[in-house]
Tab-separated table of C-alpha atoms and ligand atoms in Angstrom:
chain	number	residue	atom	x	y	z
A	552	UNK	CA	-3.549	12.020	-18.594
A	553	UNK	CA	-0.847	10.826	-16.334
A	554	UNK	CA	-2.924	7.866	-14.893
A	555	UNK	CA	-3.715	6.792	-18.640
A	556	UNK	CA	0.006	7.119	-19.540
A	557	UNK	CA	1.060	4.880	-16.203
A	558	UNK	CA	-1.780	2.344	-16.905
A	559	UNK	CA	-0.826	2.032	-20.593
A	560	UNK	CA	2.891	1.496	-19.577
A	561	UNK	CA	2.204	-1.010	-16.554
A	562	UNK	CA	-0.216	-3.780	-16.327
A	563	UNK	CA	-3.099	-2.787	-14.036
A	564	UNK	CA	-6.220	-4.473	-12.839
A	565	UNK	CA	-9.026	-2.865	-10.942
A	566	UNK	CA	-9.428	-3.742	-7.237
A	567	UNK	CA	-10.134	-0.491	-5.414
A	568	UNK	CA	-13.449	1.176	-5.011
A	569	UNK	CA	-12.258	4.659	-6.471
A	570	UNK	CA	-12.384	7.620	-6.359
A	571	UNK	CA	-12.436	7.296	-2.536
A	572	UNK	CA	-14.226	10.168	-0.762
A	573	UNK	CA	-12.302	13.301	0.255
A	574	UNK	CA	-14.050	14.757	3.441
A	575	UNK	CA	-13.506	17.866	5.253
A	576	UNK	CA	-12.790	17.344	9.072
A	577	UNK	CA	-14.800	20.276	10.122
A	578	UNK	CA	-14.454	19.953	13.921
A	579	UNK	CA	-10.620	19.234	13.715
A	580	UNK	CA	-10.220	22.310	11.512
A	581	UNK	CA	-12.039	24.368	13.805
A	582	UNK	CA	-9.878	23.109	16.719
A	583	UNK	CA	-6.565	24.071	14.883
A	584	UNK	CA	-7.452	27.260	13.229
A	585	UNK	CA	-6.304	30.374	15.313
A	586	UNK	CA	-6.201	34.057	14.658
A	587	UNK	CA	-2.660	33.717	12.735
A	588	UNK	CA	-3.421	30.631	10.831
A	589	UNK	CA	-6.429	29.004	9.079
A	590	UNK	CA	-6.407	25.310	8.352
A	591	UNK	CA	-8.904	23.410	6.287
A	592	UNK	CA	-8.139	19.658	7.433
A	593	UNK	CA	-9.412	17.358	4.889
A	594	UNK	CA	-9.190	13.427	4.876
A	595	UNK	CA	-8.736	11.268	1.774
A	596	UNK	CA	-10.785	8.104	2.742
A	597	UNK	CA	-8.586	5.320	1.521
A	598	UNK	CA	-9.646	3.258	4.183
A	599	UNK	CA	-12.703	2.770	1.750
A	600	UNK	CA	-11.238	1.193	-0.844
A	601	UNK	CA	-13.464	-1.777	-0.317
A	602	UNK	CA	-11.233	-4.779	-0.707
A	603	UNK	CA	-11.776	-6.894	2.354
A	604	UNK	CA	-12.092	-3.934	4.723
A	605	UNK	CA	-10.063	-1.698	2.652
A	606	UNK	CA	-6.867	0.570	2.940
A	607	UNK	CA	-4.147	1.728	0.816
A	608	UNK	CA	-2.915	-1.853	-0.394
A	609	UNK	CA	-5.685	-2.094	-2.842
A	610	UNK	CA	-3.985	0.642	-4.835
A	611	UNK	CA	-0.645	-0.826	-4.711
A	612	UNK	CA	-2.148	-4.377	-5.350
A	613	UNK	CA	-3.840	-3.172	-8.545
A	614	UNK	CA	-0.057	-2.992	-10.088
A	615	UNK	CA	1.158	-6.190	-8.708
A	616	UNK	CA	-1.644	-8.355	-9.487
A	617	UNK	CA	-1.973	-6.619	-12.957
A	618	UNK	CA	1.687	-7.875	-13.526
A	619	UNK	CA	1.011	-11.315	-12.059
A	620	UNK	CA	-1.907	-11.706	-14.559
A	621	UNK	CA	0.158	-10.390	-17.473
A	622	UNK	CA	2.790	-13.251	-16.464
A	623	UNK	CA	-0.039	-15.642	-16.352
A	624	UNK	CA	0.550	-16.376	-12.621
A	625	UNK	CA	-1.740	-18.627	-10.812
A	626	UNK	CA	-0.387	-18.265	-7.393
A	627	UNK	CA	0.564	-15.238	-5.284
A	628	UNK	CA	3.093	-15.223	-2.363
A	629	UNK	CA	3.754	-12.372	0.031
A	630	UNK	CA	4.995	-11.309	3.316
A	631	UNK	CA	4.169	-9.129	6.233
A	632	UNK	CA	4.028	-8.552	10.046
A	633	UNK	CA	1.335	-10.695	12.044
A	634	UNK	CA	-1.067	-7.662	11.916
A	635	UNK	CA	-0.081	-6.870	8.274
A	636	UNK	CA	-3.050	-5.297	6.025
A	637	UNK	CA	-1.160	-5.811	3.070
A	638	UNK	CA	-1.169	-9.424	3.729
A	639	UNK	CA	-5.005	-9.490	4.405
A	640	UNK	CA	-5.569	-7.505	1.070
A	641	UNK	CA	-3.240	-9.594	-0.980
A	642	UNK	CA	-5.144	-12.805	0.023
A	643	UNK	CA	-8.562	-11.025	-0.903
A	644	UNK	CA	-7.327	-9.713	-4.203
A	645	UNK	CA	-5.693	-13.192	-5.251
A	646	UNK	CA	-8.970	-14.830	-4.496
A	647	UNK	CA	-11.042	-12.259	-6.058
A	648	UNK	CA	-8.983	-12.966	-9.150
A	649	UNK	CA	-9.178	-16.621	-8.992
A	650	UNK	CA	-5.592	-17.184	-7.610
A	651	UNK	CA	-4.184	-19.402	-5.010
A	652	UNK	CA	-2.450	-17.508	-2.279
A	653	UNK	CA	0.067	-18.338	0.299
A	654	UNK	CA	1.320	-15.707	2.899
A	655	UNK	CA	4.009	-15.678	5.367
A	656	UNK	CA	3.682	-13.737	8.840
A	657	UNK	CA	6.701	-12.303	10.386
A	658	UNK	CA	7.211	-11.867	14.299
A	659	UNK	CA	8.047	-8.106	14.234
A	660	UNK	CA	6.583	-7.080	17.419
A	661	UNK	CA	7.392	-8.538	20.758
A	662	UNK	CA	5.465	-8.946	23.934
A	663	UNK	CA	2.010	-8.649	22.408
A	664	UNK	CA	-1.100	-10.327	24.039
A	665	UNK	CA	-2.613	-13.229	22.430
A	666	UNK	CA	-5.317	-10.778	20.641
A	667	UNK	CA	-2.503	-9.568	18.369
A	668	UNK	CA	-2.049	-12.943	17.077
A	669	UNK	CA	-5.720	-14.153	16.843
A	670	UNK	CA	-7.885	-11.120	16.350
A	671	UNK	CA	-7.912	-8.378	13.581
A	672	UNK	CA	-5.978	-9.009	10.288
A	673	UNK	CA	-4.672	-12.702	11.138
A	674	UNK	CA	-8.337	-13.582	11.968
A	675	UNK	CA	-9.233	-12.028	8.801
A	676	UNK	CA	-6.794	-13.722	6.703
A	677	UNK	CA	-7.914	-17.054	8.169
A	678	UNK	CA	-11.374	-16.353	7.215
A	679	UNK	CA	-10.048	-15.457	3.676
A	680	UNK	CA	-8.708	-19.098	3.760
A	681	UNK	CA	-5.052	-18.508	2.754
A	682	UNK	CA	-2.237	-20.775	3.788
A	683	UNK	CA	0.082	-18.994	6.430
A	684	UNK	CA	3.685	-19.661	6.937
A	685	UNK	CA	5.299	-18.197	9.941
A	686	UNK	CA	8.806	-16.439	9.699
A	687	UNK	CA	10.689	-15.918	12.873
A	688	UNK	CA	12.198	-12.428	12.442
A	689	UNK	CA	10.777	-9.222	11.452
A	690	UNK	CA	13.786	-7.052	10.666
A	691	UNK	CA	15.065	-9.107	7.929
A	692	UNK	CA	13.389	-7.933	4.837
A	693	UNK	CA	15.632	-9.683	2.432
A	694	UNK	CA	15.632	-12.812	4.302
A	695	UNK	CA	11.762	-12.853	4.321
A	696	UNK	CA	11.833	-12.473	0.465
A	697	UNK	CA	14.303	-15.220	0.021
A	698	UNK	CA	12.017	-17.528	2.169
A	699	UNK	CA	9.218	-16.447	-0.365
A	700	UNK	CA	11.076	-17.187	-3.381
A	701	UNK	CA	12.209	-20.480	-2.017
A	702	UNK	CA	8.430	-21.359	-1.486
A	703	UNK	CA	7.849	-20.004	-4.952
A	704	UNK	CA	10.274	-22.463	-6.319
A	705	UNK	CA	8.796	-25.583	-4.519
A	706	UNK	CA	5.342	-24.564	-5.871
A	707	UNK	CA	6.507	-24.101	-9.513
A	708	UNK	CA	8.078	-27.817	-9.167
A	709	UNK	CA	4.507	-28.765	-8.231
A	710	UNK	CA	3.417	-27.317	-11.528
A	711	UNK	CA	2.187	-23.876	-10.361
A	712	UNK	CA	3.184	-20.559	-11.525
A	713	UNK	CA	3.935	-18.356	-8.512
A	714	UNK	CA	4.472	-14.550	-8.400
A	715	UNK	CA	6.240	-12.988	-5.481
A	716	UNK	CA	5.215	-9.628	-4.043
A	717	UNK	CA	8.619	-8.840	-2.309
A	718	UNK	CA	8.989	-6.634	0.633
A	719	UNK	CA	12.781	-5.359	0.456
A	720	UNK	CA	13.471	-2.361	-1.519
A	721	UNK	CA	15.919	-4.010	-3.990
A	722	UNK	CA	12.907	-4.481	-6.456
A	723	UNK	CA	10.852	-2.167	-8.602
A	724	UNK	CA	8.316	-0.369	-6.700
A	725	UNK	CA	5.412	-1.242	-8.767
A	726	UNK	CA	2.883	-0.712	-5.870
A	727	UNK	CA	4.013	3.103	-5.780
A	728	UNK	CA	2.331	3.438	-9.054
A	729	UNK	CA	-1.172	3.145	-7.279
A	730	UNK	CA	-0.360	6.411	-5.436
A	731	UNK	CA	0.924	8.262	-8.706
A	732	UNK	CA	-2.782	7.659	-9.663
A	733	UNK	CA	-4.117	8.975	-6.529
A	734	UNK	CA	-2.159	12.154	-6.969
A	735	UNK	CA	-4.393	12.860	-9.772
A	736	UNK	CA	-7.356	11.725	-8.418
A	737	UNK	CA	-6.865	13.918	-5.291
A	738	UNK	CA	-6.080	16.985	-7.436
A	739	UNK	CA	-9.339	16.247	-9.701
A	740	UNK	CA	-11.261	16.292	-6.358
A	741	UNK	CA	-9.939	19.550	-5.037
A	742	UNK	CA	-10.714	21.231	-8.207
A	743	UNK	CA	-10.100	24.959	-8.138
A	744	UNK	CA	-8.849	24.765	-4.459
A	745	UNK	CA	-5.176	24.729	-3.772
A	746	UNK	CA	-3.451	21.635	-2.230
A	747	UNK	CA	-0.883	23.054	0.339
A	748	UNK	CA	0.162	19.985	2.326
A	749	UNK	CA	-0.391	16.213	2.591
A	750	UNK	CA	0.364	14.065	5.642
A	751	UNK	CA	0.856	10.510	5.175
A	752	UNK	CA	2.170	7.335	6.979
A	753	UNK	CA	5.526	6.541	5.663
A	754	UNK	CA	6.495	2.634	6.042
A	755	UNK	CA	7.845	0.748	3.005
A	756	UNK	CA	7.276	4.070	1.307
A	757	UNK	CA	5.313	2.983	-1.766
A	758	UNK	CA	2.470	5.366	-0.543
A	759	UNK	CA	4.593	8.259	0.160
A	760	UNK	CA	6.911	8.131	-2.876
A	761	UNK	CA	4.099	7.442	-5.110
A	762	UNK	CA	1.971	10.314	-3.917
A	763	UNK	CA	4.797	12.788	-4.233
A	764	UNK	CA	5.999	11.693	-7.337
A	765	UNK	CA	2.624	11.911	-8.748
A	766	UNK	CA	2.059	15.569	-7.388
A	767	UNK	CA	5.228	16.709	-8.818
A	768	UNK	CA	4.647	15.197	-12.126
A	769	UNK	CA	1.356	17.177	-12.125
A	770	UNK	CA	3.010	20.493	-11.257
A	771	UNK	CA	1.851	20.519	-7.665
A	772	UNK	CA	4.442	21.762	-5.111
A	773	UNK	CA	2.753	20.958	-2.045
A	774	UNK	CA	4.801	19.800	0.839
A	775	UNK	CA	4.474	15.963	1.474
A	776	UNK	CA	5.137	15.318	5.135
A	777	UNK	CA	5.758	11.535	5.688
A	778	UNK	CA	5.453	10.338	9.263
A	779	UNK	CA	7.765	7.658	9.903
A	780	UNK	CA	6.094	4.496	11.273
A	781	UNK	CA	8.752	1.625	10.706
A	782	UNK	CA	12.302	3.355	10.796
A	783	UNK	CA	14.040	6.495	11.983
A	784	UNK	CA	13.829	9.766	9.931
A	785	UNK	CA	17.438	9.567	8.866
A	786	UNK	CA	17.202	5.862	7.358
A	787	UNK	CA	13.519	6.627	6.017
A	788	UNK	CA	14.552	9.917	4.258
A	789	UNK	CA	17.550	7.873	2.506
A	790	UNK	CA	15.055	5.082	1.591
A	791	UNK	CA	12.339	7.546	0.319
A	792	UNK	CA	14.832	9.698	-1.865
A	793	UNK	CA	15.890	6.505	-3.400
A	794	UNK	CA	12.370	5.198	-3.853
A	795	UNK	CA	11.188	8.479	-5.431
A	796	UNK	CA	13.852	8.507	-7.963
A	797	UNK	CA	12.837	4.917	-9.046
A	798	UNK	CA	9.375	6.040	-9.418
A	799	UNK	CA	9.998	9.100	-11.166
A	800	UNK	CA	12.272	6.969	-13.613
A	801	UNK	CA	9.524	4.574	-14.210
A	802	UNK	CA	7.177	7.237	-15.135
A	803	UNK	CA	9.897	8.640	-17.525
A	804	UNK	CA	10.711	11.701	-15.539
A	805	UNK	CA	14.011	10.795	-13.892
A	806	UNK	CA	14.859	14.156	-12.544
A	807	UNK	CA	11.452	15.200	-11.002
A	808	UNK	CA	12.482	14.797	-7.281
A	809	UNK	CA	15.072	16.681	-5.317
A	810	UNK	CA	16.272	15.724	-1.730
A	811	UNK	CA	14.448	18.781	-0.569
A	812	UNK	CA	11.145	17.161	-1.473
A	813	UNK	CA	11.512	14.465	1.077
A	814	UNK	CA	10.128	15.662	4.149
A	815	UNK	CA	9.911	13.049	7.257
A	816	UNK	CA	9.506	13.042	10.719
A	817	UNK	CA	10.080	10.378	13.400
A	818	UNK	CA	8.664	12.552	16.336
A	819	UNK	CA	5.802	9.810	17.058
A	820	UNK	CA	7.606	6.675	16.144
A	821	UNK	CA	8.953	5.653	19.589
A	822	UNK	CA	9.139	2.935	20.817
A	823	UNK	CA	9.007	1.572	17.394
A	824	UNK	CA	7.120	-0.394	14.680
A	825	UNK	CA	3.750	-1.594	15.930
A	826	UNK	CA	4.036	-0.208	19.153
A	827	UNK	CA	1.579	2.370	20.924
A	828	UNK	CA	2.716	5.691	22.413
A	829	UNK	CA	0.670	8.224	24.428
A	830	UNK	CA	0.625	10.666	21.287
A	831	UNK	CA	-0.885	7.777	19.002
A	832	UNK	CA	-3.207	6.669	21.782
A	833	UNK	CA	-4.555	10.239	22.056
A	834	UNK	CA	-4.611	10.711	18.379
A	835	UNK	CA	-6.753	7.665	17.942
A	836	UNK	CA	-9.224	8.965	20.483
A	837	UNK	CA	-9.285	12.354	19.154
A	838	UNK	CA	-10.057	11.304	15.515
A	839	UNK	CA	-12.974	9.024	17.093
A	840	UNK	CA	-14.499	11.644	19.254
A	841	UNK	CA	-14.128	14.664	17.033
A	842	UNK	CA	-14.622	13.289	13.649
A	843	UNK	CA	-15.911	9.620	13.922
A	844	UNK	CA	-12.902	8.363	12.154
A	845	UNK	CA	-11.275	4.902	13.197
A	846	UNK	CA	-7.495	4.574	13.236
A	847	UNK	CA	-4.900	1.727	14.101
A	848	UNK	CA	-1.822	1.834	16.342
A	849	UNK	CA	0.587	0.919	13.707
A	850	UNK	CA	0.082	3.281	10.754
A	851	UNK	CA	-2.947	5.742	10.591
A	852	UNK	CA	-3.008	6.357	14.258
A	853	UNK	CA	0.741	7.308	14.281
A	854	UNK	CA	0.239	9.422	11.044
A	855	UNK	CA	-2.615	11.221	12.699
A	856	UNK	CA	-0.435	11.821	15.661
A	857	UNK	CA	2.176	13.050	13.424
A	858	UNK	CA	-0.343	15.470	11.811
A	859	UNK	CA	-1.418	16.779	15.420
A	860	UNK	CA	2.421	17.134	16.360
A	861	UNK	CA	3.208	19.275	13.054
A	862	UNK	CA	-0.115	21.457	13.918
A	863	UNK	CA	0.968	21.866	17.362
A	864	UNK	CA	4.455	23.286	16.332
A	865	UNK	CA	2.353	26.133	14.967
A	866	UNK	CA	4.466	26.172	11.907
A	867	UNK	CA	3.035	28.914	9.822
A	868	UNK	CA	4.215	27.152	6.806
A	869	UNK	CA	1.315	24.543	7.467
A	870	UNK	CA	-1.668	26.205	6.724
A	871	UNK	CA	-4.497	26.231	3.916
A	872	UNK	CA	-5.680	22.780	2.477
A	873	UNK	CA	-4.020	20.065	4.520
A	874	UNK	CA	-5.089	16.720	3.439
A	875	UNK	CA	-4.462	13.755	5.672
A	876	UNK	CA	-4.327	10.336	3.755
A	877	UNK	CA	-6.155	7.726	5.888
A	878	UNK	CA	-4.351	4.604	4.612
A	879	UNK	CA	-6.809	2.156	6.433
A	880	UNK	CA	-5.555	-0.464	9.060
A	881	UNK	CA	-8.510	-0.046	11.496
A	882	UNK	CA	-8.948	-4.063	11.674
A	883	UNK	CA	-5.405	-3.953	13.225
A	884	UNK	CA	-6.772	-2.196	16.163
A	885	UNK	CA	-8.252	-5.390	17.252
A	886	UNK	CA	-4.910	-6.724	18.072
A	887	UNK	CA	-4.434	-3.866	20.743
A	888	UNK	CA	-6.856	-4.589	23.463
A	889	UNK	CA	-5.142	-2.262	25.617
A	890	UNK	CA	-6.832	0.702	23.536
A	891	UNK	CA	-10.054	-0.216	25.210
A	892	UNK	CA	-11.134	1.003	28.628
A	893	UNK	CA	-14.139	-1.308	28.586
A	894	UNK	CA	-14.621	-4.148	30.751
A	895	UNK	CA	-17.937	-5.737	29.584
A	896	UNK	CA	-17.459	-9.375	30.714
A	897	UNK	CA	-20.639	-11.494	30.082
A	898	UNK	CA	-22.220	-12.195	33.641
A	899	UNK	CA	-24.398	-15.256	34.243
A	900	UNK	CA	-27.033	-13.446	35.873
B	170	PLP	C1	1.130	-0.658	4.595
B	170	PLP	C2	0.443	0.420	5.584
B	170	PLP	C3	0.867	1.845	5.368
B	170	PLP	C4	2.238	2.210	4.879
B	170	PLP	O1	2.228	2.221	3.570
B	170	PLP	P1	3.689	2.106	2.732
B	170	PLP	O2	3.301	2.195	1.303
B	170	PLP	O3	4.040	0.762	2.997
B	170	PLP	O4	4.531	3.122	3.267
B	170	PLP	C5	0.279	2.862	5.981
B	170	PLP	N1	-1.155	2.536	6.604
B	170	PLP	C6	-1.594	1.176	6.595
B	170	PLP	C7	-2.882	1.053	7.244
B	170	PLP	C8	-0.785	0.264	5.970
B	170	PLP	O5	-1.523	-0.967	6.097
């Protein structure tokens, strides 16, 4: 089995509740099926991985923290945006494994109301009790990593053994291995049914590259559509191709991925990372109203908007069993009070 092979080669520690459910979205399937085209829309519930409100990072952290334990680290350092789900789950994972954790929060999204800084993920990070450092810029991945390694050096001089989970793509994509495992989990859940397409948020690309490489390694040729949430399609495509080659190399199948395997669209990215647009707001409302599913403005809501965009194009290649990967992130929605139309102020009467 592929997952056994990967876990034998790379240290792994269990953190996620898995397998996560695979559910059919009955109402949206009906909405988008027409005379010419039948779609079965499925949702893979990686928002339900269980680690401090869940999300895709639990899968990635199983390999990072497995590596940290293997190296006998006692301290974990990582970096992310103010509303980073990765930072929230890293703190939870470190504490669960008895380690000390410090995190760095980057100023990536400008002009946000105070809720963005106080509610949702940063609120949960403070409840989990990590020491927080601020980092003034959000578009300097290597600078953010350098700051982490400097802090690690200081902590090591105090006698700690610090392990850094870096952000920039000049490090082995250990976290992507988590989604190589998910490819196998997903195909097992589908059983005899074909997998025709996967739609997925593409940010750092660990999720996208891991799932794509895993599917190809298992002989599945389904199109994997990456919805850009961080950078434009041209940059993301180049990044993903490189990422996929690295992941394929790590699992011992270096020539597995060709450039034509990389499909990305930035149709719903504007005006940029962590910023709402109409398509995303509508997708968040539609998922809630039609399926009772909660999404967030930065990642899963944009990915869902990307799925609707692809379906609206009436591309006949996109039919059959289509799996939307819910990567989580709903806690981040609390940093976007503009999504709510309610005004239920407490009255003194
Ligand atoms: C981090 C994150 C993503 C993006 O995953 P990558 O592996 O970085 O591409 C998508 N959705 C949510 C909710 C996330 O927190």
